[in-house]
Coordinates of C-alpha atoms in Angstrom, one line a residue:
M1 CA 141.5 164.7 148.5
I2 CA 139.8 161.3 148.4
P3 CA 142.2 158.1 149.2
R4 CA 139.9 155.9 146.8
I5 CA 138.1 157.3 143.8
S6 CA 134.6 158.0 144.6
G7 CA 131.7 155.9 143.6
T8 CA 130.2 158.7 141.0
R9 CA 133.8 159.6 139.8
L10 CA 134.7 156.3 139.2
A11 CA 131.6 155.1 137.4
G12 CA 131.6 158.4 135.5
I13 CA 135.2 156.6 134.0
A14 CA 133.8 153.5 133.8
V15 CA 131.0 154.9 131.5
L16 CA 133.6 156.4 129.1
L17 CA 136.0 153.3 129.1
A18 CA 133.3 150.7 128.7
G19 CA 132.0 152.1 125.8
A20 CA 135.4 152.2 124.7
A21 CA 135.9 148.5 125.6
A22 CA 132.7 147.6 124.1
I23 CA 133.4 149.0 120.9
L24 CA 137.0 147.8 120.8
Y25 CA 136.2 144.2 121.8
G26 CA 133.4 143.9 119.7
C27 CA 130.5 143.7 122.0
A28 CA 128.4 146.5 121.2
G29 CA 125.8 144.7 119.4
T30 CA 125.5 141.6 122.2
P31 CA 122.7 141.2 124.7
A32 CA 123.7 143.5 127.6
E33 CA 122.9 140.6 130.4
D34 CA 125.2 138.8 129.0
N35 CA 127.8 141.4 128.3
S36 CA 128.2 143.5 131.4
A37 CA 130.2 141.4 133.3
S38 CA 132.9 141.2 130.6
V39 CA 132.5 145.0 130.1
E40 CA 132.9 145.6 133.6
A41 CA 136.6 143.4 133.6
Q42 CA 137.8 144.9 131.0
T43 CA 136.9 148.4 131.9
I44 CA 138.8 147.7 135.0
A45 CA 141.7 146.1 133.4
M46 CA 141.8 149.0 131.3
M47 CA 141.8 151.5 134.3
K48 CA 144.5 149.8 136.4
E49 CA 147.1 149.8 133.0
S50 CA 146.2 153.9 132.8
F51 CA 146.5 154.7 136.3
K52 CA 150.4 154.3 137.5
A53 CA 151.5 154.2 141.3
H54 CA 153.3 157.6 142.2
G55 CA 154.0 158.3 145.4
Q56 CA 151.3 157.9 148.1
A57 CA 149.1 157.6 145.5
G58 CA 148.8 154.0 144.7
L59 CA 146.8 151.4 142.7
D60 CA 144.6 150.9 145.8
R61 CA 142.7 153.8 145.4
L62 CA 140.8 152.0 142.4
D63 CA 139.7 149.3 144.8
Q64 CA 136.2 150.3 145.8
D65 CA 134.5 149.6 149.2
D66 CA 131.2 147.9 149.1
T67 CA 129.5 151.6 149.5
Q68 CA 131.4 152.8 146.5
R69 CA 130.5 149.7 144.3
L70 CA 126.9 150.4 145.2
C71 CA 127.1 153.9 144.5
S72 CA 128.6 153.3 140.8
K73 CA 125.4 151.4 139.5
Y74 CA 123.7 154.4 140.2
S75 CA 125.9 157.4 139.0
T76 CA 123.6 159.0 136.8
T77 CA 120.4 158.8 138.8
P78 CA 119.8 158.6 142.9
P79 CA 119.8 155.3 144.0
P80 CA 116.6 153.7 145.3
A81 CA 115.4 154.4 148.4
A82 CA 116.1 150.7 150.0
V83 CA 119.7 151.0 148.6
A84 CA 119.8 154.3 150.1
K85 CA 118.7 153.3 153.5
K86 CA 121.0 150.4 153.2
I87 CA 124.2 152.8 152.7
E88 CA 123.3 155.1 154.9
G89 CA 122.7 152.5 158.0
E90 CA 125.8 150.8 157.0
N91 CA 127.7 153.7 157.1
L92 CA 126.2 155.4 160.4
A93 CA 127.0 151.9 162.3
K94 CA 130.9 152.6 161.5
V95 CA 131.2 155.8 162.7
R96 CA 133.4 156.3 165.4
Y97 CA 132.9 159.0 167.7
P98 CA 136.2 159.8 170.0
A99 CA 136.7 157.7 173.3
D100 CA 137.2 160.5 175.5
G101 CA 133.6 162.2 174.2
K102 CA 135.3 165.4 173.5
L103 CA 133.3 166.6 169.8
M104 CA 134.8 170.0 169.6
G105 CA 138.3 171.4 169.3
D106 CA 139.7 175.1 168.0
W107 CA 137.5 176.8 165.7
K108 CA 140.7 178.8 164.5
K109 CA 142.7 175.4 163.6
G110 CA 139.3 174.3 161.8
E111 CA 139.3 177.6 159.6
K112 CA 142.7 176.5 158.7
I113 CA 141.7 173.2 157.7
A114 CA 138.7 174.4 155.8
Q115 CA 141.3 176.4 153.8
L116 CA 143.7 173.9 153.2
G117 CA 143.4 171.7 150.2
R118 CA 146.5 169.8 150.5
G119 CA 147.1 166.3 151.2
M120 CA 146.1 163.4 149.5
Q121 CA 147.5 163.9 145.9
F122 CA 150.9 162.1 144.7
S123 CA 152.9 165.2 145.0
D124 CA 151.9 165.9 148.9
D125 CA 154.3 164.8 151.7
P126 CA 152.1 162.4 153.4
A127 CA 154.1 162.9 157.2
K128 CA 152.2 166.3 156.8
P129 CA 148.5 166.9 158.0
A130 CA 145.9 166.8 155.1
G131 CA 143.4 169.6 155.0
A132 CA 139.4 169.0 154.3
N133 CA 139.1 172.0 151.7
C134 CA 135.9 172.9 152.9
Y135 CA 135.5 176.2 151.0
A136 CA 135.7 174.2 147.2
C137 CA 131.9 173.2 147.9
H138 CA 130.7 175.5 151.0
Q139 CA 130.8 178.9 152.0
L140 CA 131.3 179.3 155.4
A141 CA 132.8 182.1 157.3
P142 CA 131.5 185.5 155.8
K143 CA 135.4 187.1 155.1
E144 CA 136.1 184.6 152.3
L145 CA 134.8 185.4 148.9
S146 CA 135.8 182.7 147.2
Y147 CA 134.2 179.4 147.4
G148 CA 132.1 176.7 145.7
T149 CA 128.4 175.7 145.6
M150 CA 128.6 172.2 145.1
G151 CA 127.3 171.6 148.5
P152 CA 124.7 173.9 150.7
S153 CA 126.1 177.2 152.6
L154 CA 127.5 176.5 155.9
Y155 CA 127.4 180.1 157.1
Q156 CA 125.7 180.2 160.4
F157 CA 125.4 176.7 161.0
G158 CA 125.1 176.3 164.3
K159 CA 123.5 179.6 165.6
K160 CA 120.5 178.4 162.9
R161 CA 120.4 174.6 163.9
G162 CA 121.3 175.1 168.2
Y163 CA 124.5 174.8 169.9
T164 CA 123.4 171.3 171.2
E165 CA 125.2 168.1 171.9
E166 CA 122.9 166.3 169.2
N167 CA 124.0 168.7 166.3
R168 CA 127.8 167.9 167.7
R169 CA 127.1 164.7 167.5
Y170 CA 125.8 164.9 164.0
V171 CA 128.5 167.5 162.6
W172 CA 131.1 165.0 163.7
A173 CA 129.3 162.2 161.9
K174 CA 128.9 164.1 159.0
V175 CA 132.2 165.1 158.6
Y176 CA 133.9 161.6 159.5
D177 CA 131.4 159.5 157.0
A178 CA 128.8 161.8 155.0
E179 CA 127.5 158.6 153.4
A180 CA 125.9 158.1 156.8
F181 CA 123.4 160.5 156.0
S182 CA 123.2 161.2 152.3
A183 CA 124.2 157.9 150.2
C184 CA 126.0 158.3 147.2
T185 CA 127.6 162.1 148.0
N186 CA 130.3 163.9 146.6
M187 CA 131.6 165.0 150.1
P188 CA 134.7 162.9 151.2
R189 CA 134.7 160.7 154.0
F190 CA 137.1 162.5 156.2
G191 CA 137.3 160.0 158.7
E192 CA 136.3 156.6 157.4
H193 CA 139.0 157.2 154.6
H194 CA 141.7 158.7 157.2
I195 CA 141.9 162.2 155.5
L196 CA 141.6 163.7 158.8
T197 CA 142.9 162.7 162.1
D198 CA 140.0 163.1 165.3
E199 CA 141.7 166.1 166.6
Q200 CA 141.1 167.8 163.2
I201 CA 137.7 166.5 162.8
R202 CA 137.1 168.5 166.6
D203 CA 138.4 171.3 164.9
V204 CA 136.3 171.2 162.1
V205 CA 133.2 170.6 164.4
A206 CA 134.2 173.8 166.4
L207 CA 134.4 175.8 163.3
L208 CA 130.7 174.9 162.6
M209 CA 129.2 175.1 166.2
D210 CA 131.5 177.1 168.4
P211 CA 129.4 180.4 168.9
E212 CA 132.6 182.5 169.0
S213 CA 133.5 181.2 165.3
P214 CA 132.9 183.3 162.4
V215 CA 130.7 181.3 160.7
N216 CA 128.0 181.9 163.3
R217 CA 128.5 185.5 163.5

């Protein structure tokens, strides 16, 4: 679902490949400070040799942005407070709100987007809209009994927090780029990486913030 490999996922791959590269190239016994750049370069080269472009999944997905590069350095531990603040601040500044100011759409469409996990895989049709696959990580509407627990439950999100404009703007920004609020999160950056359109983000906001949504009953 993510157009580029996330910092944490890429880092996990890099750790495995870096170890292999160190052994393969006889680097395991050399000082880390002299070896890190070489191993990193070898790891990237090995990854690019292993991944093949297929359909809409091109090798550009291996290219990390500044946030992903920083998060790759802290893949096994939370980033220091100063690093986290930098990541969140830079991403919050890039959040793009809709020009017309409309933050909410149709919660019924939002529920379909939350259920849909298709869209960014090489086998998917890039001409068709992608989904958010929200239920893979969150509990939302109570009728859906199958959901993931990697993320917090969002059941009664709007009801508990209040149906305010401030909260609607928060939800929009969180869906647009979760790194703006939680550095090195596993949550996809749906707006920043062009996974969802503005209209789709509106519908997801409505799913969480409309009093008539099953999420809030």
